[in-house]
Amino acid sequence: MRHSLFVYDDDDRLVEEIAPFLLSGLVGGEPVVVVLDRRKWERLARALGAHADRVLHVERDAFYTRPEAAVAGYDATLRRFVRAGASAIRVFGELPRCETDADRDRWLTYEAILNRAFVHQPVWVVCGYDTREVSGPLLDGALDTHPELLANDWDVSPHYHEPEDVVRSRTPTPASLPDLRTLPVPRDARAFRRALSAQLEAAGVPRPEAWSMLVAAEEVLANAERHGGGAPKVRVGRVDDRFVCEISDHGPGIGDPLAGFLPPRPGHVSGAGLWVARQLTTQLELVPSQTGATVRLSV
Amino acid sequence: MAVAFVRDRLQRGDKVVYFRDRDDADALVSSLERLDPGAIATGQFEVRRSRDVYLPDGRFDADRMLALLRDEHDRARADGYSGLSLTGEIPDAVWELPGGEQVGAYEARLASEVDAPECSILCQYGHARSGRGLPSDVIEAHDVDLGPELAAIGRDGELAAARDRQRDALRLAGELDFGCAQTVSDVLDAYSRGPLHLDLADLTYVDVAGMRALRGRTRQRLTISPASDAVRRLLALLGWDTDPDIELVETGWS
């Protein structure tokens, strides 16, 4: 995988650099994906002429709902292209507008994760940062998270930081939730699902979300049983408009800040449980704990 | 498993009769009833106590039972149904009662004597209950069998396994989680050779460890058809939808 940064300040510049980038993929028979708002895509499409028909255009704000979903979306798209025989794929994309510092940190975390998520795929991703829309701190973060940037040519970025460091430093520490209720220690997975299911129903959580929470929580429980020394503690409850389930074990904790962010790969056996849990919940947080690992799930 | 059978046969226009033995089968029966409440009202779907059918006087009589099934079948056809489908449990008590030794011969005669193409029968035997394999003559008489080597699966969790001889498929029904994944994996490794065809329409719950168990240690080729929603969703999340060794065959009705 190549993951490159392109900074620009007007539409002409965008067309001048990115149309040739896409075109050289298209004439080489590569699948090409563009994740961009409609207005900018139309400018690019005019420049590509008839070739534009072979580009998979995805509307930016519909695609970038949250980082976990965006990683899964790219993963599925890349896997299908590779399965169909592609040996090289090009992607040009722009992040959604980040209105808050928290949004900015979430999407920079996502940029960092990309560097590890698709190392095995034959893809070149170029990320556009439009200085008319992007703040200074976001642009600084973009320099940290792209190994390569376009200056005179595609150059190695001197600012690049390891993804683990970026994710660690940009993930807020979750506050403790003292008001959650403790459930009895589950006898086995089935008993755990029955107990959690009753809590979800009592809290009025709609069915699809309840199913997602059941599967996600059971995966975290499975991890706690395997690595966490057994007898995990389970706490649940409503927090504002969310339903939260927290599972604590006595193990060494989850040291890798990218745990559960990387798509499962054939032949790699570990880590898929947390991936599933992250995909199915609106948020999975690693809560600092003195006695072991605590994972907090929200739907 | 029974749910898939009943759903399938009701859609085909059969009269369906479910013989119920276990008192703890309420959940199953109510899920069957929810399938098609209209079918209960019209009498297309009936649930009966299997003890009353098989053992009305405390003994099992193969001739009486076969005659009863033939009558049922004729009546269903006379009432305008496309055929008769029967499923359910033979009462556990049958093995201990007079006539119990006739069950194997009865099952064999079922196949030859009630041989109308519009009559189909899915026999269920609870492994967990009998605690032993079934007599081999009973197993031989079925297109669907629960070979004794599959028994371990049923003992470990809320999960049942059966082999469908006609389609050469293994059906799993119930909940497959990390608690029973190891057993499933061991059984598959020990007894399945080459590509594996799985019917997972009634696997209502499955987790990552459970999905992995289906691949066994040999990572054999898998064909899954049909699959429940739970299976389908997890399969996509795990990226198995593009794995060249796994095929998910979509079916119309699930």
Coordinates of C-alpha atoms in Angstrom, one line a residue:
Chain A
M1 CA 0.0 0.0 0.0
R2 CA 1.0 3.6 -0.7
H3 CA -0.7 6.3 1.4
S4 CA 0.0 9.8 0.1
L5 CA -1.0 13.4 1.0
F6 CA -2.0 16.1 -1.5
V7 CA -2.5 19.6 -0.2
Y8 CA -4.2 22.1 -2.5
D9 CA -6.0 25.4 -2.4
D10 CA -8.1 25.7 -5.5
D11 CA -10.1 23.4 -7.9
D12 CA -7.7 23.9 -10.9
R13 CA -4.8 22.6 -8.8
L14 CA -7.0 19.6 -7.9
V15 CA -7.7 18.8 -11.5
E16 CA -4.2 19.4 -12.6
E17 CA -2.7 16.8 -10.2
I18 CA -5.4 14.3 -9.6
A19 CA -6.8 13.8 -13.1
P20 CA -3.5 12.5 -14.4
F21 CA -3.1 10.3 -11.3
L22 CA -6.5 8.7 -11.9
L23 CA -6.0 8.6 -15.6
S24 CA -2.8 6.6 -15.5
G25 CA -4.6 4.0 -13.4
L26 CA -7.5 3.9 -15.7
V27 CA -5.5 3.4 -18.9
G28 CA -3.5 0.7 -17.1
G29 CA -6.8 -1.1 -16.5
E30 CA -6.7 -0.6 -12.7
P31 CA -9.9 -0.2 -10.6
V32 CA -10.2 3.5 -9.6
V33 CA -12.2 4.8 -6.6
V34 CA -13.0 8.4 -5.9
V35 CA -14.5 9.5 -2.5
L36 CA -15.4 13.1 -3.0
D37 CA -18.3 15.6 -2.8
R38 CA -20.4 15.9 -5.9
R39 CA -19.2 19.3 -7.0
K40 CA -15.5 18.4 -7.0
W41 CA -16.2 15.0 -8.6
E42 CA -18.0 16.7 -11.5
R43 CA -14.9 18.9 -12.1
L44 CA -12.6 15.8 -12.1
A45 CA -15.1 13.8 -14.3
R46 CA -15.1 16.5 -17.0
A47 CA -11.3 16.3 -17.1
L48 CA -11.4 12.5 -17.4
G49 CA -13.9 12.6 -20.3
A50 CA -15.1 9.1 -21.3
H51 CA -12.8 7.5 -18.8
A52 CA -14.9 8.9 -15.9
D53 CA -17.4 6.1 -16.5
R54 CA -15.0 3.5 -15.3
V55 CA -14.4 5.3 -12.0
L56 CA -16.3 4.2 -8.9
H57 CA -17.4 7.5 -7.4
V58 CA -18.6 7.4 -3.8
E59 CA -20.3 10.4 -2.2
R60 CA -18.0 11.6 0.6
D61 CA -20.4 12.3 3.4
A62 CA -22.4 9.1 2.8
F63 CA -19.2 7.0 3.0
Y64 CA -17.4 8.7 5.9
T65 CA -19.9 8.2 8.7
R66 CA -17.4 6.9 11.3
P67 CA -13.8 5.6 11.1
E68 CA -14.7 2.0 11.9
A69 CA -17.2 1.9 9.1
A70 CA -14.9 3.6 6.6
V71 CA -12.1 1.0 7.2
A72 CA -14.6 -1.8 6.7
G73 CA -16.0 -0.1 3.6
Y74 CA -12.5 0.2 2.0
D75 CA -11.6 -3.3 3.1
A76 CA -14.7 -4.9 1.4
T77 CA -14.1 -2.8 -1.8
L78 CA -10.5 -3.7 -2.0
R79 CA -11.1 -7.4 -1.3
R80 CA -13.7 -7.6 -4.1
F81 CA -11.4 -5.9 -6.6
V82 CA -8.5 -8.2 -5.7
R83 CA -10.8 -11.3 -5.8
A84 CA -11.8 -10.2 -9.3
G85 CA -8.1 -10.2 -10.3
A86 CA -6.9 -6.6 -9.8
S87 CA -3.2 -6.3 -9.1
A88 CA -3.2 -2.6 -8.6
I89 CA -6.0 -0.2 -7.4
R90 CA -6.0 3.6 -7.1
V91 CA -8.1 5.6 -4.6
F92 CA -8.5 9.4 -4.2
G93 CA -10.4 10.6 -1.2
E94 CA -11.1 13.5 1.0
L95 CA -12.2 13.3 4.7
P96 CA -15.5 14.9 5.8
R97 CA -15.4 18.3 7.4
C98 CA -14.3 18.2 11.0
E99 CA -16.3 20.7 13.0
T100 CA -14.8 19.9 16.5
D101 CA -11.4 18.9 17.9
A102 CA -12.9 15.5 18.8
D103 CA -13.9 15.0 15.1
R104 CA -10.5 16.0 14.0
D105 CA -8.8 13.5 16.3
R106 CA -11.1 10.7 15.3
W107 CA -10.4 11.1 11.6
L108 CA -6.7 11.5 12.1
T109 CA -6.8 8.3 14.0
Y110 CA -8.4 6.8 11.0
E111 CA -5.7 8.1 8.7
A112 CA -3.1 6.5 11.0
I113 CA -5.0 3.2 11.0
L114 CA -5.1 3.0 7.2
N115 CA -1.3 2.6 7.2
R116 CA -1.6 -0.7 9.0
A117 CA -5.0 -1.9 7.8
F118 CA -4.1 -2.4 4.1
V119 CA -0.4 -3.1 4.1
H120 CA -1.2 -6.4 2.3
Q121 CA -3.3 -4.8 -0.5
P122 CA -2.0 -3.5 -3.8
V123 CA -3.5 -0.1 -3.4
W124 CA -2.3 3.5 -3.7
V125 CA -4.5 5.9 -1.7
V126 CA -4.1 9.7 -2.2
C127 CA -5.8 11.9 0.4
G128 CA -6.7 15.4 -0.7
Y129 CA -6.6 18.2 1.9
D130 CA -8.3 21.4 0.7
T131 CA -6.8 24.3 2.7
R132 CA -10.1 26.3 2.0
E133 CA -11.9 23.7 4.2
V134 CA -9.2 22.3 6.5
S135 CA -7.9 23.9 9.7
G136 CA -4.1 24.2 10.6
P137 CA -4.1 21.6 13.3
L138 CA -5.8 19.1 11.0
L139 CA -3.3 19.7 8.3
D140 CA -0.5 19.2 10.9
G141 CA -2.1 15.8 11.8
A142 CA -2.3 14.9 8.1
L143 CA 1.5 15.4 7.8
D144 CA 1.9 13.0 10.8
T145 CA -0.2 10.3 9.2
H146 CA 0.9 10.1 5.6
P147 CA 4.2 8.4 4.8
E148 CA 4.4 10.2 1.5
L149 CA 3.4 13.7 0.2
L150 CA 3.2 15.5 -3.1
A151 CA 5.7 18.4 -3.2
N152 CA 7.7 18.6 -6.4
D153 CA 7.1 14.9 -6.8
W154 CA 5.9 12.1 -4.5
D155 CA 8.3 12.5 -1.6
V156 CA 8.8 10.7 1.7
S157 CA 7.2 12.7 4.5
P158 CA 9.7 13.8 7.1
H159 CA 6.8 14.3 9.6
Y160 CA 5.4 10.7 9.6
H161 CA 4.7 9.1 13.0
E162 CA 4.0 5.5 13.8
P163 CA 0.2 4.8 13.7
E164 CA 0.3 3.4 17.3
D165 CA 1.7 6.6 18.6
V166 CA -0.9 8.7 16.7
V167 CA -3.8 6.6 17.9
R168 CA -2.6 6.6 21.5
S169 CA -2.0 10.3 21.6
R170 CA -5.3 11.2 19.9
T171 CA -7.7 8.8 21.7
P172 CA -9.3 10.5 24.7
T173 CA -9.2 8.7 28.1
P174 CA -12.7 7.6 28.9
A175 CA -14.2 9.0 32.1
S176 CA -15.4 6.4 34.6
L177 CA -19.1 5.6 34.8
P178 CA -19.9 4.9 38.4
D179 CA -23.6 4.5 37.9
L180 CA -23.5 1.3 35.9
R181 CA -25.1 -1.8 37.5
T182 CA -23.1 -4.9 38.1
L183 CA -24.5 -8.2 36.7
P184 CA -23.8 -11.5 38.3
V185 CA -20.6 -13.2 37.0
P186 CA -21.7 -15.2 33.9
R187 CA -21.6 -19.0 34.2
D188 CA -21.0 -19.4 30.4
A189 CA -21.5 -17.6 27.2
R190 CA -25.1 -18.6 26.9
A191 CA -26.0 -17.5 30.4
F192 CA -24.3 -14.2 29.7
R193 CA -26.3 -13.6 26.5
R194 CA -29.6 -14.4 28.3
A195 CA -28.7 -12.0 31.1
L196 CA -27.6 -9.2 28.8
S197 CA -30.5 -9.7 26.5
A198 CA -32.9 -9.1 29.5
Q199 CA -31.1 -5.9 30.3
L200 CA -31.3 -4.7 26.7
E201 CA -34.9 -5.4 26.5
A202 CA -35.6 -3.7 29.9
A203 CA -33.7 -0.6 28.6
G204 CA -35.8 -0.5 25.5
V205 CA -32.9 -1.0 23.1
P206 CA -34.3 -1.7 19.6
R207 CA -33.7 -5.2 18.2
P208 CA -30.9 -4.6 15.6
E209 CA -28.8 -2.7 18.2
A210 CA -29.6 -5.2 20.8
W211 CA -28.4 -8.0 18.6
S212 CA -25.2 -6.1 17.8
M213 CA -24.5 -5.5 21.4
L214 CA -25.0 -9.2 22.3
V215 CA -22.5 -10.3 19.7
A216 CA -20.0 -7.6 20.4
A217 CA -20.2 -8.1 24.2
E218 CA -19.9 -11.8 23.8
E219 CA -16.7 -11.4 21.8
V220 CA -15.2 -9.2 24.5
L221 CA -16.2 -11.8 27.1
A222 CA -14.6 -14.5 25.0
N223 CA -11.4 -12.4 25.0
A224 CA -11.6 -11.9 28.7
E225 CA -12.1 -15.6 29.3
R226 CA -9.1 -16.5 27.0
H227 CA -6.6 -13.8 28.1
G228 CA -8.0 -12.2 31.2
G229 CA -7.9 -14.9 33.9
G230 CA -11.7 -15.7 33.9
A231 CA -14.5 -14.5 36.1
P232 CA -14.9 -11.2 34.3
K233 CA -17.0 -8.4 35.8
V234 CA -19.9 -7.1 33.7
R235 CA -21.6 -3.7 34.3
V236 CA -24.4 -2.3 32.2
G237 CA -26.8 0.7 32.0
R238 CA -28.1 3.6 30.1
V239 CA -25.9 6.6 29.8
D240 CA -27.7 9.5 28.1
D241 CA -29.0 8.1 24.9
R242 CA -26.6 5.1 24.8
F243 CA -26.7 1.7 26.3
V244 CA -23.3 0.8 27.8
C245 CA -21.8 -2.6 28.6
E246 CA -18.4 -2.7 30.4
I247 CA -16.5 -5.9 30.8
S248 CA -13.4 -6.1 33.1
D249 CA -11.0 -8.9 33.5
H250 CA -7.8 -9.6 35.5
G251 CA -5.5 -9.9 32.6
P252 CA -2.6 -7.8 31.4
G253 CA -4.8 -5.5 29.4
I254 CA -4.9 -4.7 25.7
G255 CA -1.6 -3.0 25.0
D256 CA -2.1 -2.4 21.2
P257 CA -4.0 0.8 20.5
L258 CA -4.9 -0.6 17.1
A259 CA -6.6 -3.7 18.6
G260 CA -9.9 -4.3 16.7
F261 CA -9.2 -1.6 14.1
L262 CA -7.6 -3.8 11.5
P263 CA -9.7 -6.0 9.2
P264 CA -9.4 -9.7 9.7
R265 CA -7.1 -11.4 7.1
P266 CA -7.3 -15.0 5.9
G267 CA -4.9 -17.1 7.9
H268 CA -4.5 -14.5 10.7
V269 CA -6.4 -15.9 13.6
S270 CA -6.2 -13.4 16.4
G271 CA -8.0 -10.0 16.8
A272 CA -11.1 -10.8 14.8
G273 CA -13.3 -10.7 17.9
L274 CA -12.5 -7.1 18.7
W275 CA -12.9 -6.1 15.1
V276 CA -16.4 -7.6 15.1
A277 CA -17.1 -5.8 18.4
R278 CA -15.9 -2.4 17.0
Q279 CA -17.9 -2.9 13.8
L280 CA -21.1 -3.7 15.6
T281 CA -21.1 -1.0 18.3
T282 CA -21.1 2.8 18.0
Q283 CA -18.0 3.0 20.2
L284 CA -15.5 0.6 21.8
E285 CA -13.3 2.1 24.4
L286 CA -10.3 0.7 26.4
V287 CA -10.8 2.1 29.9
P288 CA -7.7 2.4 32.1
S289 CA -7.9 0.0 35.0
Q290 CA -5.6 -0.9 37.9
T291 CA -6.6 -4.5 38.0
G292 CA -6.8 -5.7 34.4
A293 CA -8.4 -4.8 31.1
T294 CA -11.7 -3.0 30.9
V295 CA -13.6 -2.7 27.6
R296 CA -16.6 -0.4 27.3
L297 CA -19.1 -0.9 24.5
S298 CA -21.9 1.5 23.5
V299 CA -24.8 1.2 21.2
Chain B
M1 CA -33.8 -27.6 11.8
A2 CA -37.5 -28.4 12.3
V3 CA -38.3 -24.7 11.7
A4 CA -36.7 -24.9 8.2
F5 CA -38.5 -28.1 7.4
V6 CA -41.9 -26.8 8.5
R7 CA -41.5 -23.4 6.8
D8 CA -40.4 -25.1 3.6
R9 CA -43.3 -27.6 3.6
L10 CA -46.0 -25.1 4.5
Q11 CA -44.9 -22.9 1.6
R12 CA -45.1 -26.0 -0.7
G13 CA -48.8 -26.4 0.4
D14 CA -48.4 -29.6 2.4
K15 CA -50.4 -30.4 5.5
V16 CA -47.8 -30.4 8.3
V17 CA -48.1 -32.3 11.6
Y18 CA -45.6 -31.8 14.4
F19 CA -45.4 -34.6 17.0
R20 CA -44.2 -33.1 20.2
D21 CA -42.7 -35.1 23.0
R22 CA -40.6 -32.9 25.2
D23 CA -42.3 -30.6 27.6
D24 CA -39.5 -28.1 27.2
A25 CA -40.2 -27.7 23.5
D26 CA -42.5 -24.7 24.1
A27 CA -40.0 -22.2 22.6
L28 CA -39.7 -24.4 19.4
V29 CA -43.4 -24.9 19.1
S30 CA -44.2 -21.2 19.5
S31 CA -41.5 -20.2 17.0
L32 CA -43.1 -22.7 14.6
E33 CA -46.5 -21.2 15.3
R34 CA -45.2 -17.7 14.7
L35 CA -44.0 -18.8 11.3
D36 CA -47.4 -18.9 9.8
P37 CA -50.3 -18.2 12.2
G38 CA -52.7 -18.6 9.3
A39 CA -51.7 -22.2 8.9
I40 CA -52.7 -23.0 12.5
A41 CA -56.1 -21.4 12.0
T42 CA -56.9 -23.3 8.8
G43 CA -55.6 -26.6 10.2
Q44 CA -52.7 -26.8 7.7
F45 CA -50.3 -27.0 10.6
E46 CA -51.1 -29.1 13.6
V47 CA -49.1 -29.9 16.8
R48 CA -49.9 -33.2 18.6
R49 CA -48.5 -34.9 21.6
S50 CA -46.4 -37.7 20.2
R51 CA -47.1 -40.0 23.2
D52 CA -50.8 -40.1 22.3
V53 CA -49.9 -40.9 18.7
Y54 CA -47.2 -43.5 19.2
L55 CA -48.1 -45.0 22.5
P56 CA -51.9 -44.6 23.0
D57 CA -52.0 -47.7 25.2
G58 CA -48.4 -47.6 26.6
R59 CA -47.0 -49.8 23.9
F60 CA -45.6 -49.2 20.4
D61 CA -47.1 -51.1 17.5
A62 CA -45.5 -50.6 14.1
D63 CA -48.6 -51.8 12.1
R64 CA -50.9 -49.5 13.9
M65 CA -48.6 -46.6 13.4
L66 CA -48.1 -47.2 9.7
A67 CA -51.9 -47.5 9.2
L68 CA -52.3 -44.2 11.1
L69 CA -49.8 -42.4 8.9
R70 CA -51.5 -43.8 5.7
D71 CA -54.9 -42.5 6.9
E72 CA -53.3 -39.1 7.7
H73 CA -51.8 -39.0 4.3
D74 CA -55.1 -39.9 2.5
R75 CA -57.0 -37.4 4.5
A76 CA -54.5 -34.6 3.7
R77 CA -54.8 -35.3 0.0
A78 CA -58.6 -35.5 0.3
D79 CA -58.6 -32.1 2.0
G80 CA -56.7 -30.6 -1.0
Y81 CA -53.2 -30.4 0.4
S82 CA -50.3 -31.1 -1.9
G83 CA -49.0 -33.7 0.5
L84 CA -48.3 -34.6 4.1
S85 CA -45.2 -33.7 6.0
L86 CA -44.5 -35.0 9.4
T87 CA -41.8 -34.1 11.9
G88 CA -41.2 -34.2 15.6
E89 CA -39.9 -36.5 18.3
I90 CA -40.6 -40.1 18.8
P91 CA -41.3 -40.2 22.5
D92 CA -38.1 -41.0 24.5
A93 CA -40.2 -43.5 26.5
V94 CA -40.6 -45.8 23.5
W95 CA -37.3 -47.5 24.1
E96 CA -38.3 -48.7 27.5
L97 CA -41.8 -49.8 26.6
P98 CA -43.2 -53.0 24.9
G99 CA -42.7 -52.7 21.1
G100 CA -39.7 -50.4 21.4
E101 CA -37.6 -53.0 19.6
Q102 CA -39.8 -52.5 16.5
V103 CA -38.8 -48.9 16.0
G104 CA -35.9 -49.7 13.7
A105 CA -38.0 -52.0 11.5
Y106 CA -40.8 -49.5 11.5
E107 CA -38.6 -46.7 10.2
A108 CA -37.4 -49.0 7.4
R109 CA -41.0 -49.9 6.5
L110 CA -41.9 -46.2 6.5
A111 CA -39.6 -45.6 3.6
S112 CA -41.0 -48.5 1.6
E113 CA -44.6 -48.6 2.6
V114 CA -45.5 -44.9 2.8
D115 CA -43.7 -44.3 -0.3
A116 CA -45.8 -41.6 -1.8
P117 CA -43.6 -38.8 -3.2
E118 CA -45.9 -36.2 -1.7
C119 CA -45.3 -37.5 1.8
S120 CA -42.1 -36.5 3.7
I121 CA -41.0 -37.2 7.2
L122 CA -38.2 -35.6 9.2
C123 CA -37.5 -37.7 12.3
Q124 CA -35.8 -36.1 15.3
Y125 CA -34.1 -37.9 18.0
G126 CA -32.7 -36.0 21.0
H127 CA -29.1 -36.9 21.7
A128 CA -29.0 -35.2 25.0
R129 CA -32.0 -37.1 26.1
S130 CA -31.1 -40.6 25.1
G131 CA -27.5 -40.2 26.1
R132 CA -26.5 -42.9 23.7
G133 CA -26.3 -43.3 19.9
L134 CA -29.4 -44.6 18.2
P135 CA -29.8 -48.2 17.1
S136 CA -28.1 -48.5 13.8
D137 CA -31.2 -49.8 12.1
V138 CA -33.0 -46.5 12.9
I139 CA -30.1 -44.5 11.5
E140 CA -30.0 -46.6 8.3
A141 CA -33.6 -45.9 7.6
H142 CA -33.3 -42.2 7.3
D143 CA -32.2 -39.7 4.7
V144 CA -31.3 -37.4 7.5
D145 CA -29.4 -39.0 10.3
L146 CA -27.8 -38.0 13.5
G147 CA -24.9 -40.3 13.5
P148 CA -23.5 -41.1 16.9
E149 CA -20.3 -39.3 16.0
L150 CA -22.3 -36.1 16.0
A151 CA -23.6 -36.7 19.5
A152 CA -20.9 -34.7 21.2
I153 CA -22.2 -31.5 19.6
G154 CA -25.6 -31.9 21.0
R155 CA -24.3 -32.5 24.5
D156 CA -22.3 -29.4 24.8
G157 CA -24.6 -26.5 24.2
E158 CA -27.9 -25.4 22.7
L159 CA -26.9 -26.9 19.4
A160 CA -27.9 -29.8 17.3
A161 CA -26.3 -31.4 14.3
A162 CA -27.6 -33.8 11.7
R163 CA -26.5 -35.1 8.4
D164 CA -28.7 -34.7 5.4
R165 CA -27.8 -37.7 3.2
Q166 CA -29.7 -36.6 0.2
R167 CA -27.8 -33.3 -0.1
D168 CA -24.7 -34.6 1.6
A169 CA -25.0 -31.7 3.9
L170 CA -24.4 -31.2 7.6
R171 CA -27.1 -29.1 9.3
L172 CA -26.4 -27.2 12.5
A173 CA -29.3 -25.7 14.4
G174 CA -29.3 -23.6 17.6
E175 CA -26.5 -21.5 19.1
L176 CA -22.8 -22.0 18.3
D177 CA -20.6 -20.0 20.6
F178 CA -17.1 -20.2 22.0
G179 CA -18.3 -22.5 24.7
C180 CA -19.0 -25.3 22.3
A181 CA -16.8 -24.3 19.4
Q182 CA -14.0 -26.7 20.3
T183 CA -16.3 -29.7 20.3
V184 CA -17.7 -28.8 16.9
S185 CA -14.2 -28.3 15.5
D186 CA -13.0 -31.6 16.9
V187 CA -16.0 -33.5 15.5
L188 CA -15.5 -31.9 12.0
D189 CA -11.8 -32.6 12.0
A190 CA -12.4 -36.2 13.0
Y191 CA -15.4 -37.0 10.7
S192 CA -15.4 -34.8 7.7
R193 CA -13.2 -35.3 4.7
G194 CA -12.9 -32.9 1.8
P195 CA -15.3 -30.1 1.0
L196 CA -18.0 -29.6 3.5
H197 CA -21.6 -28.5 2.8
L198 CA -23.3 -26.8 5.7
D199 CA -26.9 -26.0 6.1
L200 CA -27.0 -23.1 8.7
A201 CA -30.5 -21.8 8.1
D202 CA -31.3 -22.5 11.7
L203 CA -28.1 -21.4 13.4
T204 CA -29.8 -18.6 15.3
Y205 CA -26.6 -17.4 17.0
V206 CA -22.9 -17.8 16.1
D207 CA -19.8 -15.9 17.2
V208 CA -16.3 -15.6 15.8
A209 CA -15.0 -18.7 17.6
G210 CA -18.0 -20.6 16.3
M211 CA -17.4 -19.5 12.7
R212 CA -13.8 -20.6 13.0
A213 CA -14.8 -24.0 14.3
L214 CA -16.7 -24.6 11.0
R215 CA -13.5 -24.4 9.1
G216 CA -11.9 -27.0 11.4
R217 CA -8.1 -27.4 11.6
T218 CA -7.9 -28.4 7.9
R219 CA -9.5 -25.2 6.5
Q220 CA -11.4 -27.4 4.1
R221 CA -13.5 -25.8 1.4
L222 CA -16.9 -24.8 2.7
T223 CA -20.3 -24.4 1.0
I224 CA -22.9 -22.7 3.1
S225 CA -26.5 -23.0 1.9
P226 CA -28.7 -21.7 3.2
A227 CA -27.5 -19.4 6.0
S228 CA -29.4 -17.6 8.8
D229 CA -29.1 -13.8 9.1
A230 CA -26.8 -14.2 12.1
V231 CA -24.4 -16.3 9.9
R232 CA -24.6 -14.0 6.9
R233 CA -23.8 -10.9 9.0
L234 CA -20.8 -12.5 10.7
L235 CA -19.5 -14.0 7.5
A236 CA -19.4 -10.5 5.9
L237 CA -17.8 -8.9 9.0
L238 CA -15.0 -11.6 8.9
G239 CA -14.4 -11.0 5.2
W240 CA -15.3 -14.6 4.3
D241 CA -17.5 -13.3 1.5
T242 CA -14.4 -13.0 -0.7
D243 CA -12.5 -16.0 0.6
P244 CA -12.1 -18.3 -2.5
D245 CA -12.5 -21.4 -0.3
I246 CA -15.9 -20.4 1.0
E247 CA -19.1 -20.2 -1.0
L248 CA -22.3 -18.8 0.3
V249 CA -25.2 -19.9 -1.8
E250 CA -28.1 -17.5 -1.6
T251 CA -31.5 -19.1 -1.4
G252 CA -34.8 -17.5 -2.1
W253 CA -36.7 -17.7 1.1
S254 CA -34.4 -17.0 4.0

